Coordinates of C-alpha atoms in Angstrom, one line a residue:
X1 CA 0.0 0.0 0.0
X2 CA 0.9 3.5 -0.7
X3 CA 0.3 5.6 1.8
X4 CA 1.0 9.0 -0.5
X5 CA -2.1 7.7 -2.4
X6 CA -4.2 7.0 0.7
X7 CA -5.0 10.3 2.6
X8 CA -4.4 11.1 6.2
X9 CA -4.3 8.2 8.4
X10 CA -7.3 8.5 10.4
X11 CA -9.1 8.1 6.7
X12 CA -7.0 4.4 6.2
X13 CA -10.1 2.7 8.3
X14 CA -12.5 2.0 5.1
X15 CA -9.2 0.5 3.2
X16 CA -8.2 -1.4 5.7
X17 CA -11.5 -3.3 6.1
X18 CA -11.4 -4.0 2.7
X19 CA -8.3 -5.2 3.2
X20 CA -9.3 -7.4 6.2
X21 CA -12.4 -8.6 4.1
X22 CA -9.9 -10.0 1.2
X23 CA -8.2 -12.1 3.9
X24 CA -5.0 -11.0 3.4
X25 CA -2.8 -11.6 6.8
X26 CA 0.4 -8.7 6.2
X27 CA 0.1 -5.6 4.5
X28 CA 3.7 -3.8 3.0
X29 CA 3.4 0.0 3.5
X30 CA 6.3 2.0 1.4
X31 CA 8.3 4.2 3.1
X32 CA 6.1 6.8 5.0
X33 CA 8.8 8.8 5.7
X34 CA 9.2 12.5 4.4
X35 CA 10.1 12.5 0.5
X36 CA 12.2 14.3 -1.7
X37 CA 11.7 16.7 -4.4
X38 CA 10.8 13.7 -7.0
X39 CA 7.9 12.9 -4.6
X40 CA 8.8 9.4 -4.7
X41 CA 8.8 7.1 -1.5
X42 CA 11.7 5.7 -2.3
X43 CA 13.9 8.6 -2.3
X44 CA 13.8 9.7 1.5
X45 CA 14.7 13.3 2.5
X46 CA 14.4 12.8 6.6
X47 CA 14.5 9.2 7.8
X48 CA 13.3 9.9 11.1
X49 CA 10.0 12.3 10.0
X50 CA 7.0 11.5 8.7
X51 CA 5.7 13.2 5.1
X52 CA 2.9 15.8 6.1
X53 CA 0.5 13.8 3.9
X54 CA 0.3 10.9 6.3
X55 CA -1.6 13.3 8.9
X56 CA -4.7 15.2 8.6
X57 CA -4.4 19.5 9.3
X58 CA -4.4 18.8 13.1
X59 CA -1.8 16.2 13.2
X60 CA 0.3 18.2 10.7
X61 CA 0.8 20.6 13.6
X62 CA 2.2 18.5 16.3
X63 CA 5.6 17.8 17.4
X64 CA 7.8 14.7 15.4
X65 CA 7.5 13.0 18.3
X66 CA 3.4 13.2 18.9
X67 CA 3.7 12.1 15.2
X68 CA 5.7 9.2 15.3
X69 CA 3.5 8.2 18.3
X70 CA 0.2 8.9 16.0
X71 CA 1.9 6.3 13.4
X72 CA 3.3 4.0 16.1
X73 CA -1.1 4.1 17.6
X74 CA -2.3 3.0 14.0
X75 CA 0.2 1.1 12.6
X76 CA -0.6 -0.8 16.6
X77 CA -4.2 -0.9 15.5
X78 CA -4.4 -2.7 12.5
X79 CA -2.8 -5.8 14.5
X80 CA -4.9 -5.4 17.5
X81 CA -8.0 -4.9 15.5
X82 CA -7.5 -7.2 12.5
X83 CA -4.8 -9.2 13.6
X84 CA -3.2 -8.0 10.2
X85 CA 1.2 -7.4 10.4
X86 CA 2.5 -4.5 8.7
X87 CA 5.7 -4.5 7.0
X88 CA 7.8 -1.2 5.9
X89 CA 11.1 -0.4 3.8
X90 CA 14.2 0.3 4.8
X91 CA 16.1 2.5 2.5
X92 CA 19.9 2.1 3.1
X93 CA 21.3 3.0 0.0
X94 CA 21.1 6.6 -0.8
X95 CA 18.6 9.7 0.5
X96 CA 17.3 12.1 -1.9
X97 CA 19.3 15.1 -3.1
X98 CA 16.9 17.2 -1.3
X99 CA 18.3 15.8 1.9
X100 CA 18.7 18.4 4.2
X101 CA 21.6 16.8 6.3
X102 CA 23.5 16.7 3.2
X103 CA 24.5 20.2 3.6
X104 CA 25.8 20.1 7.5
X105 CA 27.0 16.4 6.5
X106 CA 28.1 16.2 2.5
X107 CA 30.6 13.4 3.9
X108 CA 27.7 11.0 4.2
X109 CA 28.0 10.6 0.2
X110 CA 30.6 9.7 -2.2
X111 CA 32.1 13.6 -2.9
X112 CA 35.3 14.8 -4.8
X113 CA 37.0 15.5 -1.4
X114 CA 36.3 12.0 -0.1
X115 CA 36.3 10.5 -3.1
X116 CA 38.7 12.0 -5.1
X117 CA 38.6 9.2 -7.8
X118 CA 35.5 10.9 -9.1
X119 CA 36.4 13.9 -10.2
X120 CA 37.7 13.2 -14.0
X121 CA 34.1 11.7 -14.2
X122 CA 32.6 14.8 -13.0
X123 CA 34.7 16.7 -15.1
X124 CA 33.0 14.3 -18.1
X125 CA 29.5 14.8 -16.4
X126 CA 30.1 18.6 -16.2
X127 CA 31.3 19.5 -19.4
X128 CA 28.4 17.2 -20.9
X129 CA 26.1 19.4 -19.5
X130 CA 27.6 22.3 -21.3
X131 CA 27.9 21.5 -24.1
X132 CA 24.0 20.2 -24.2
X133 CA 23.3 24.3 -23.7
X134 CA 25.8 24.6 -26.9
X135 CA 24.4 22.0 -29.3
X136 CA 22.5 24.6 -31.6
X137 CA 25.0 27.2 -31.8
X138 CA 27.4 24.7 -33.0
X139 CA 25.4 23.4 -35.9
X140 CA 24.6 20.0 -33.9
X141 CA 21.1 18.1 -33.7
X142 CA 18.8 19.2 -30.6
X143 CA 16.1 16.8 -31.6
X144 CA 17.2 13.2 -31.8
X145 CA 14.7 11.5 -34.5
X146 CA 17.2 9.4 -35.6
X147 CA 20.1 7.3 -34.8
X148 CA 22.4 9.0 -37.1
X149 CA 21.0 12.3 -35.1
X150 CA 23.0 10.4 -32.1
X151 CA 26.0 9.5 -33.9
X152 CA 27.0 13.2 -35.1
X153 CA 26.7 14.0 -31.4
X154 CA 28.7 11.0 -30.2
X155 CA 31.5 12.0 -33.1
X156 CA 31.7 15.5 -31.8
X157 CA 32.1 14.3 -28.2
X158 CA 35.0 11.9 -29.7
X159 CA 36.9 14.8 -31.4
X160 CA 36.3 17.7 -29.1
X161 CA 34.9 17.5 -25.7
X162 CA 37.2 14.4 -24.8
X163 CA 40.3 15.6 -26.2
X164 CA 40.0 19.2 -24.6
X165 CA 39.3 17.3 -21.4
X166 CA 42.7 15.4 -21.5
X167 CA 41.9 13.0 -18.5
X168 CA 44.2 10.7 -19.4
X169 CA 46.0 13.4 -17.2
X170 CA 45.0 12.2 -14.0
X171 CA 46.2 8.8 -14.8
X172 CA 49.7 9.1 -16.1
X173 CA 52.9 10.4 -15.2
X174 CA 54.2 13.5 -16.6
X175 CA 57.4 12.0 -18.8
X176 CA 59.1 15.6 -19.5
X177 CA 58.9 17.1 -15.7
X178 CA 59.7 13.6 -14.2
X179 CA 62.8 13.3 -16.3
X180 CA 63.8 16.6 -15.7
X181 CA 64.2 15.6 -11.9
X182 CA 66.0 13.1 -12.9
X183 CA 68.4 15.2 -15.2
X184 CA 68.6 17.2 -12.1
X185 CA 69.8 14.7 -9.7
X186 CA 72.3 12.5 -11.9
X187 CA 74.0 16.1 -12.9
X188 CA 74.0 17.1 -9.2
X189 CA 74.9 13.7 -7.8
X190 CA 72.3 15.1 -5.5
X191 CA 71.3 10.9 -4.2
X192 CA 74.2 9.5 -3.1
X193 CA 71.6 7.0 -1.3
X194 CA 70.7 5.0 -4.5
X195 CA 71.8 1.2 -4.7
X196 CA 71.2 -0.3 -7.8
X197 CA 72.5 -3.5 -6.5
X198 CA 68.7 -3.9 -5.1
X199 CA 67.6 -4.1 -9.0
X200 CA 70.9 -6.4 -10.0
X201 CA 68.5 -8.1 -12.5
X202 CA 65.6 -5.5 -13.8
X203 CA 67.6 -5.3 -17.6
X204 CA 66.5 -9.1 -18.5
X205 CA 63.1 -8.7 -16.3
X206 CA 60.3 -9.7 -18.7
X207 CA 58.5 -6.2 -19.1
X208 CA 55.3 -6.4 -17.7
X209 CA 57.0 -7.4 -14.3
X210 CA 59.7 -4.9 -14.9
X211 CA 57.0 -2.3 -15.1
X212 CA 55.3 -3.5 -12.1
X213 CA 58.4 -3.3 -10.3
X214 CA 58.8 0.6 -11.2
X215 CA 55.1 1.2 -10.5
X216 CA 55.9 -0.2 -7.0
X217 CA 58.8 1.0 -5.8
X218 CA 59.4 4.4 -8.4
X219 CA 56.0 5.8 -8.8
X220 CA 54.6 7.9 -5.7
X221 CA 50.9 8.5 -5.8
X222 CA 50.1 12.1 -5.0
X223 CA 46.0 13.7 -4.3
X224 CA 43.9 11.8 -7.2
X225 CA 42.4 15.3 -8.2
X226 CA 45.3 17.0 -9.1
X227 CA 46.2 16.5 -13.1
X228 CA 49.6 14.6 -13.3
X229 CA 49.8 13.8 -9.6
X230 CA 52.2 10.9 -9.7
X231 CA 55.7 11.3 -9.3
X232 CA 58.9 9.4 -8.9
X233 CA 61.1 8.5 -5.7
X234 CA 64.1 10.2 -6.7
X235 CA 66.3 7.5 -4.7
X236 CA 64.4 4.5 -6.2
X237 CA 64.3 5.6 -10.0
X238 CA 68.0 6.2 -9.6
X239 CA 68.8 2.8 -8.4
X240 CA 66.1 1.5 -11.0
X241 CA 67.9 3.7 -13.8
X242 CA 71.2 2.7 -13.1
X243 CA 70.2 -1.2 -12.7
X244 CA 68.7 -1.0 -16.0
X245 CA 71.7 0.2 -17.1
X246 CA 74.1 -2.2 -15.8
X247 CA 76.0 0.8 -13.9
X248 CA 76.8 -0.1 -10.6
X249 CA 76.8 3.3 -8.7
X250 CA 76.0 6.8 -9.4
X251 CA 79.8 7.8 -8.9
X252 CA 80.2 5.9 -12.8
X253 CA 77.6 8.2 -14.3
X254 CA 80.3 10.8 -16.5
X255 CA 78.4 13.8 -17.8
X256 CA 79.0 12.3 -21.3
X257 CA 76.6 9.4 -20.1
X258 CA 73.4 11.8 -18.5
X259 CA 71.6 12.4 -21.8
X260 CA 71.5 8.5 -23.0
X261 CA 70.0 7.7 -19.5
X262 CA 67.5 10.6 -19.3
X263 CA 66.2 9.4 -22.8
X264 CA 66.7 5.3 -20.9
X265 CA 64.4 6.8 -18.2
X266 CA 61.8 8.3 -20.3
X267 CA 61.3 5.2 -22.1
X268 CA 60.9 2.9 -18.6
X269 CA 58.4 6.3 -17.7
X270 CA 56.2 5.4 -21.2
X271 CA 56.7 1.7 -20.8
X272 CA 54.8 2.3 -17.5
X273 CA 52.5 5.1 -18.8
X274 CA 51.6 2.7 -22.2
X275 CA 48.8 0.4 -20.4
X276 CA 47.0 3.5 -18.4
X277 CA 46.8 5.2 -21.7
X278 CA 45.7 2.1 -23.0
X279 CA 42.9 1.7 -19.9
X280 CA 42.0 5.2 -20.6
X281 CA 41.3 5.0 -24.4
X282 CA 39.2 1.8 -23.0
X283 CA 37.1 4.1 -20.4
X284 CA 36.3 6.7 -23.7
X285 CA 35.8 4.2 -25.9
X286 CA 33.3 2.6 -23.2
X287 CA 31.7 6.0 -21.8
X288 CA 30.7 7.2 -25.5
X289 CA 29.0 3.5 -26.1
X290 CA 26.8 4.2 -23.0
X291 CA 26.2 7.8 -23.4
X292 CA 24.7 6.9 -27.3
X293 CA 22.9 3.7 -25.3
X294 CA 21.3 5.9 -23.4
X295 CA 20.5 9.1 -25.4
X296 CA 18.6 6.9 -27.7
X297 CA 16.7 5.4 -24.6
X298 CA 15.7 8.1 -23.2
X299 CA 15.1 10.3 -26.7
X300 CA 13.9 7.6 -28.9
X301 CA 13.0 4.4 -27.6
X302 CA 9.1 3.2 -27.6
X303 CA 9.7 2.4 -24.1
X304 CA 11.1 4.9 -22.9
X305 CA 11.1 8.5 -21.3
X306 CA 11.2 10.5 -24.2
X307 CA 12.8 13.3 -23.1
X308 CA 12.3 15.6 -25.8
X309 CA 14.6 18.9 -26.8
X310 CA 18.2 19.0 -25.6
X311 CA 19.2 21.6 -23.4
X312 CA 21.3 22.5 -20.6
X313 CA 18.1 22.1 -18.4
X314 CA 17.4 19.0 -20.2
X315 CA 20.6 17.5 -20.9
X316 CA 21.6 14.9 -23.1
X317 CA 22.7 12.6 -20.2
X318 CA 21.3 12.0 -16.8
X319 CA 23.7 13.7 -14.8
X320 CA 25.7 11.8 -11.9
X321 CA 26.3 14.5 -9.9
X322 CA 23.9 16.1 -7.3
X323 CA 25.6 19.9 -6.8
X324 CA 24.7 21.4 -4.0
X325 CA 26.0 24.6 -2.7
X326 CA 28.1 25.3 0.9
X327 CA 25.5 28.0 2.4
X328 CA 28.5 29.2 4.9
X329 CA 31.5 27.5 2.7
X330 CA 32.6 25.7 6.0
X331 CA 33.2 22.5 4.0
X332 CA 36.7 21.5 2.1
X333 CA 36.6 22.2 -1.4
X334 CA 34.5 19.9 -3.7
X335 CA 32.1 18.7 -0.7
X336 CA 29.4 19.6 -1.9
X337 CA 29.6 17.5 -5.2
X338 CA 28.6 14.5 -4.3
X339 CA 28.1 11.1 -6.7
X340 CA 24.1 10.1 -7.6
X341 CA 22.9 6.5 -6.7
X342 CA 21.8 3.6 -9.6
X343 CA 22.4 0.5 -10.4
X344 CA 25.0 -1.5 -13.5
X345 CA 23.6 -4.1 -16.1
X346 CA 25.1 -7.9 -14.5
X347 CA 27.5 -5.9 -11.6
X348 CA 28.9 -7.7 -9.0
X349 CA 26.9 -6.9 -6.1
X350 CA 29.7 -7.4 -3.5
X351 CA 32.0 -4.2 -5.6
X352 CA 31.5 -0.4 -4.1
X353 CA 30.8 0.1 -7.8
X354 CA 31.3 4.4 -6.2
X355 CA 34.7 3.3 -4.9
X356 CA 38.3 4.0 -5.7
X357 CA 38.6 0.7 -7.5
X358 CA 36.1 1.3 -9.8
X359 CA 35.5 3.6 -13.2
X360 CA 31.7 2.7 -13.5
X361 CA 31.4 6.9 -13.6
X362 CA 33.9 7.6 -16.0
X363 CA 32.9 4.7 -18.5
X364 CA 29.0 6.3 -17.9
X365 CA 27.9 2.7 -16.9
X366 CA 25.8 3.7 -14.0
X367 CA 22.1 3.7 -14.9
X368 CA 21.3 6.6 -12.5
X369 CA 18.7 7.8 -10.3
X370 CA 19.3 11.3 -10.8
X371 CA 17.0 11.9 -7.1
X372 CA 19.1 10.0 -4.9
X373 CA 22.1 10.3 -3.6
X374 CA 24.5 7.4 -2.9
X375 CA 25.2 7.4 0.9
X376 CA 29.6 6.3 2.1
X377 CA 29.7 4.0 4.9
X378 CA 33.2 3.2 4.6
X379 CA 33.8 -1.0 6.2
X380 CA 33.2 0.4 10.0
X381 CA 31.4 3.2 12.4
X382 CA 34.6 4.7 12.4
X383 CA 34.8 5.3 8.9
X384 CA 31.2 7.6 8.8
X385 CA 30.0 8.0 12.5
X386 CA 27.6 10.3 11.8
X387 CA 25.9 8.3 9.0
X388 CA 26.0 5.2 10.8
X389 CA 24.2 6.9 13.7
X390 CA 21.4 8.6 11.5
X391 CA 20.2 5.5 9.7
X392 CA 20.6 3.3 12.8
X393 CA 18.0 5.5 14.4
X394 CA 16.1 5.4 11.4
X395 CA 16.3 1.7 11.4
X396 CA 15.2 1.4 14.8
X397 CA 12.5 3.6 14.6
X398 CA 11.0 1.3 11.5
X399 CA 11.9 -2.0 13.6
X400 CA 9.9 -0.2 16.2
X401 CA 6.8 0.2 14.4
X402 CA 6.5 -3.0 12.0
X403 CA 6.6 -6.4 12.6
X404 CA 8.6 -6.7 9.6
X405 CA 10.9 -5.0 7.2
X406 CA 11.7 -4.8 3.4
X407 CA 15.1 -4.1 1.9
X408 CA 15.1 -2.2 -0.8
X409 CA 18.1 -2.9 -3.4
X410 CA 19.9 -5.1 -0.8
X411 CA 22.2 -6.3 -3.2
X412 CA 23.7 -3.1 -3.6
X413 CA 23.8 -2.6 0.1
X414 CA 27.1 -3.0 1.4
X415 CA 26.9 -6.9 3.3
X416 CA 29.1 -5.4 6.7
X417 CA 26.5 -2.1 6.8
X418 CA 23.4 -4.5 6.4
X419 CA 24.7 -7.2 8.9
X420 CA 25.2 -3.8 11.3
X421 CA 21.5 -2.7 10.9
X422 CA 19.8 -5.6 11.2
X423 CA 21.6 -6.3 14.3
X424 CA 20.1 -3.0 15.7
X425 CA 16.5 -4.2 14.4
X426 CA 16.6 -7.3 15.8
X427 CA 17.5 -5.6 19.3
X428 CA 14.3 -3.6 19.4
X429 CA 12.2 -6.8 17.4
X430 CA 13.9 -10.0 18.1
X431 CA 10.7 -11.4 15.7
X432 CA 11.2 -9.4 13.2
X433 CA 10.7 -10.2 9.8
X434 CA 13.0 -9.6 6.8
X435 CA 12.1 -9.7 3.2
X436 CA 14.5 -8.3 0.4
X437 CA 14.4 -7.2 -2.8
X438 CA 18.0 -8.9 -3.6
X439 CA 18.9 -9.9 -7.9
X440 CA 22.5 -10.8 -7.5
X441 CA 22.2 -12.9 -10.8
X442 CA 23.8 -15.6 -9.2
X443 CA 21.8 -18.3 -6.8
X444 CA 24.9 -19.0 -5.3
X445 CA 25.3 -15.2 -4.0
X446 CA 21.8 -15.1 -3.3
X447 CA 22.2 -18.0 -0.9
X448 CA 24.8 -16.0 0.7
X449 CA 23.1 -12.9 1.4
X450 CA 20.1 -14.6 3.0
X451 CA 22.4 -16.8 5.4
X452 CA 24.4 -14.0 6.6
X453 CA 21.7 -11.6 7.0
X454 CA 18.9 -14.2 8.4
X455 CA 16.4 -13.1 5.3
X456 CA 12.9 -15.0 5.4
X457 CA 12.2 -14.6 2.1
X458 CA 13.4 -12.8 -1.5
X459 CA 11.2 -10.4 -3.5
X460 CA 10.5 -12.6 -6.9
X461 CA 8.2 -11.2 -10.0
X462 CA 6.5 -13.2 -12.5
X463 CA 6.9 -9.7 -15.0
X464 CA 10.6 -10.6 -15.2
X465 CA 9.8 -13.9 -17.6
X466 CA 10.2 -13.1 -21.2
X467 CA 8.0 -16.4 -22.3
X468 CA 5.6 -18.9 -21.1
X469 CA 7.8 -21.2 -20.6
X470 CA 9.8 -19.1 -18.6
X471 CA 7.0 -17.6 -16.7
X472 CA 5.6 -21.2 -15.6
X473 CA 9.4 -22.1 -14.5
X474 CA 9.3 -19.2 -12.1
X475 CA 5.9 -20.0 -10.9
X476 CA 6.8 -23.7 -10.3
X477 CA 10.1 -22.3 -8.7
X478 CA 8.6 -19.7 -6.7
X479 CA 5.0 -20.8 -6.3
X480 CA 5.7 -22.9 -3.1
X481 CA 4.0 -27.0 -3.1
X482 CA 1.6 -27.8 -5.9
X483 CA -2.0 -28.3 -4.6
X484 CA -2.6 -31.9 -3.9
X485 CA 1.1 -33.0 -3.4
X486 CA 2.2 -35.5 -1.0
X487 CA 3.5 -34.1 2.6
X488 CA 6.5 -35.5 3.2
X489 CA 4.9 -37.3 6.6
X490 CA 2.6 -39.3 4.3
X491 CA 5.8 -41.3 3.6
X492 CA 7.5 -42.0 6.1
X493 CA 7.5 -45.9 6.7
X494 CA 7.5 -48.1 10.1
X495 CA 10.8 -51.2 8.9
X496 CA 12.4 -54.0 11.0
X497 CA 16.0 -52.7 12.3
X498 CA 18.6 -55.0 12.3
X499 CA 16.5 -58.0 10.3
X500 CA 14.7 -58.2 13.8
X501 CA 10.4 -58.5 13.3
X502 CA 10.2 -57.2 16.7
X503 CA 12.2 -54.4 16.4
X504 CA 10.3 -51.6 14.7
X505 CA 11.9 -47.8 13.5
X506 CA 10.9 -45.0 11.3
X507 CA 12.0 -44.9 8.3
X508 CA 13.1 -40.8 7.7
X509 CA 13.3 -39.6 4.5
X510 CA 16.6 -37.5 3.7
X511 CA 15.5 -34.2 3.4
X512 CA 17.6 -32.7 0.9
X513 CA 18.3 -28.8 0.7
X514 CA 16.0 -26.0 0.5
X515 CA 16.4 -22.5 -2.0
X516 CA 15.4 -19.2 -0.1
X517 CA 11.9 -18.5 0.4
X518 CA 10.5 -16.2 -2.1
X519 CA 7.2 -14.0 -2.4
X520 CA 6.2 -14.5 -6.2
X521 CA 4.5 -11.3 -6.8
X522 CA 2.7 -11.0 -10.1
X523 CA 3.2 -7.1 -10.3
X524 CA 5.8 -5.0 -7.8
X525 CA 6.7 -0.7 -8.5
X526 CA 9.9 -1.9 -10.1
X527 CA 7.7 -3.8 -13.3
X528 CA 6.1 -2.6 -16.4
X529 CA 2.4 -3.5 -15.6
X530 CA 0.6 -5.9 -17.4
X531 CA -1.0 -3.7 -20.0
X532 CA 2.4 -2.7 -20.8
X533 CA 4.0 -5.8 -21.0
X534 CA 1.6 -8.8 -21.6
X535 CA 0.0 -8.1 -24.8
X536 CA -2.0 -9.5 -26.9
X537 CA 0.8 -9.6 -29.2
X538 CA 2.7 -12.2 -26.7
X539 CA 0.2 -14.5 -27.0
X540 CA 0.8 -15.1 -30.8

């Protein structure tokens, strides 16, 4: 039930006798707490308030606490008068970029100053964005009616918005500075502590371990949203250098000899660069594939949003980033940028798909909800105390209410910050029930999500099947015992034990494993419905 749709909650009575009459024994309510600007309930601006549209005009005016006690009295009612359990959402993922505890707390989401991995994709993102508002003006289509429409956009990205970008800077090492340093110190003789003894063997290394070696030991990472932040250990590359070289100490090096290994340096500096330029050209090649994917989706596919005129109001992408602004510019710079939540085609649900190991932003892979932002926990409490506080309290207050709870998109809820919660639910409702929305693609990850986080049952929809036949697999799958089938008591048997006549035992059969539990719902919010997708067409 959707309690936006249902009125004030003294007005729920007449529903919920119809609901009582229908003989259904649990009702799920989505999230009545206080929405965002997208109105939707699943995109939660305060966790611990209620929307105003829960309560009539009289209720609106009382205190959050009278009002969570109002909720807590009805939500009380339905069991005590119907002997009906209500079940609620947790949303764990992201809150919506109206969020107002986004702007005293911007470290609760992925930004570029805790994240600094991020920022080349914002800088994508950003100048995207522009260059929407410029389309016209530079002779470039701002009504997509075709797919060759697209492709003159995706060329012009290609040839000029990439290439002014130059991200590939954030990536590689700066070959001219770096070797200038090194120039430096072999003319100076200014690191007497090199010993390239430790390297006796790097000039017959195969070359992919050779360059690991250098990335490990030569290369020093510096702040990931600075432009050629990496540099080299002047000590190290000299030892490397002069290993390479088969000299044994920097006291051999003539001044006859510097310019030969300069040039020797800056090839083991591109030998290193070669594959990130090669991973970069990779994440372009990748980013423009989804950014045409998805300007034909949402501009010209039957099915979907149809989005109309570009313009830098209406871009031609679904931007990433929520911008917000620092009303009294107490936060480090780039707080206030922080990464938009969503979900990747066949992603491995156990990868922070947000975090520094991954480029899912960059390559545009994220299918984004542009209302919600993607909320940091870091592995512990320690690493977001705030955060971990606020939805704790939230998750409480839920456990509090409900005899159950719903997670939505568990299986992009980090396992450790799930396990965490739950534990805090189950403290204020040992009972409690746990259902979960959970399509990690695999059965085998399925099975461990449900064991580790003591879920009673998975979320399962019969508008996922393509065909009959795949819908009446799911149904036989799902669908619990056919009516009519044989309980398992029926055959047990009484046998002699031991050969002995007198001697009588049960026969048990071996009860062989069990699949989680699932509710096989014909219809849920996240389907097309069935006017949409079951046509008449399908039948033929």
């Amino acid at each position: 039930m959707v309690p936006k749709w249902m009125g004030p909650i003294t007005e729920w009575a007449n529903l919920l006798e119809t609901v009582n009459y229908s003989g259904y024994n649990m009702i799920h309510f989505v999230p009545l707490q206080k929405r965002g600007v997208s109105n939707s309930p699943y995109s939660i601006s305060d966790q611990l308030s209620f929307d105003d549209d829960v309560f009539d005009a009289k209720d609106q005016k009382k205190s959050n606490k009278e009002r969570l006690a109002v909720v807590k009295k009805a939500i009380g009612n339905i069991y005590s008068k119907h002997g009906i359990l209500s079940l609620s959402d947790v949303v764990w993922n992201h809150t919506s970029n109206s969020t107002e505890f986004l702007l005293h707390h911007p470290e609760a989401g992925y930004n570029l100053h805790n994240s600094p991995h991020l920022v080349p994709a914002y800088e994508l993102d950003t100048a995207l964005i522009e260059l929407s508002g410029q389309l016209e003006q530079l002779g470039l289509p701002v009504d997509i009616r075709s797919e060759q429409d697209a492709d003159v956009i995706i060329e012009y990205i290609r040839e000029n918005t990439i290439k002014q970008l130059k991200l590939y800077e954030y990536k590689v090492i700066d070959v001219a500075k770096q070797a200038d340093v090194i120039r430096k110190a072999l003319k100076d003789r200014s690191e007497q502590s090199s010993h390239p003894t430790v390297y006796h063997d790097v000039y017959s290394m195969d070359i992919k371990k050779r360059i690991a070696l250098f990335g490990q030991d030569v290369i020093v990472n510096g702040h990931l949203d600075t432009r050629f932040h990496k540099t080299v250990h002047v000590s190290a590359a000299l030892s490397f250098l002069l290993a390479f070289n088969k000299i044994k100490s920097l006291d051999e090096v003539s001044d006859d000899q510097v310019d030969d290994l300069v040039e020797s340096f800056k090839n083991l500096l591109n030998d290193y660069n070669l594959p990130l330029y090669e991973e970069y050209d990779e994440e372009c090649k990748v980013a423009l594939e989804n950014i045409k994917g998805r300007l034909l989706f949402t501009r010209l596919a039957e099915n979907g949003p149809k989005l109309g005129r570009i313009s830098k109001s209406n871009p031609l992408i679904e931007s990433y980033f929520t911008r917000l602004e620092d009303p009294k510019g107490k936060h480090p710079k780039g707080s206030m940028m922080l990464a938009n939540n969503g979900w990747i085609w066949n992603a491995d649900p156990l990868k922070d798909f947000a975090g520094p190991d991954s480029s899912a932003y960059l390559r545009r892979e994220v299918i984004v909800w542009g209302d919600c932002v993607k909320l940091r926990y870091g592995q512990s409490p320690k690493d977001n105390p705030w955060l971990w506080q606020h939805m704790r309290e939230y998750t409480e207050q839920v456990a509090s209410m409900f005899h159950g709870i719903r997670i939505d998109n568990c299986h992009s809820t980090p396992i450790h910050v799930a396990e965490y919660l739950l534990d805090a639910a189950r403290r204020v409702r040992p009972d409690l029930y746990v259902l979960a929305e959970l399509f990690t693609g695999s059965a085998e990850r399925d099975n461990d999500f449900v064991s580790r986080l003591g879920i009673h049952a998975l979320i399962r929809e019969a508008m996922q099947a393509w065909d009959t036949h795949e819908l009446s697999r799911l149904a036989h799958r799902h669908g619990g015992k056919p009516v009519g089938s044989m309980d398992e008591d029926m055959v047990w048997k009484v046998v002699p034990y031991e050969c002995d006549e007198k001697k009588k035992v049960l026969a048990i059969p071996i009860t062989s494993g069990s699949m989680p539990r699932a509710l096989f719902m014909d219809c849920t919010h996240d389907n097309e419905t069935p006017f949409q997708k079951r046509t008449a067409e399908v039948c033929f």
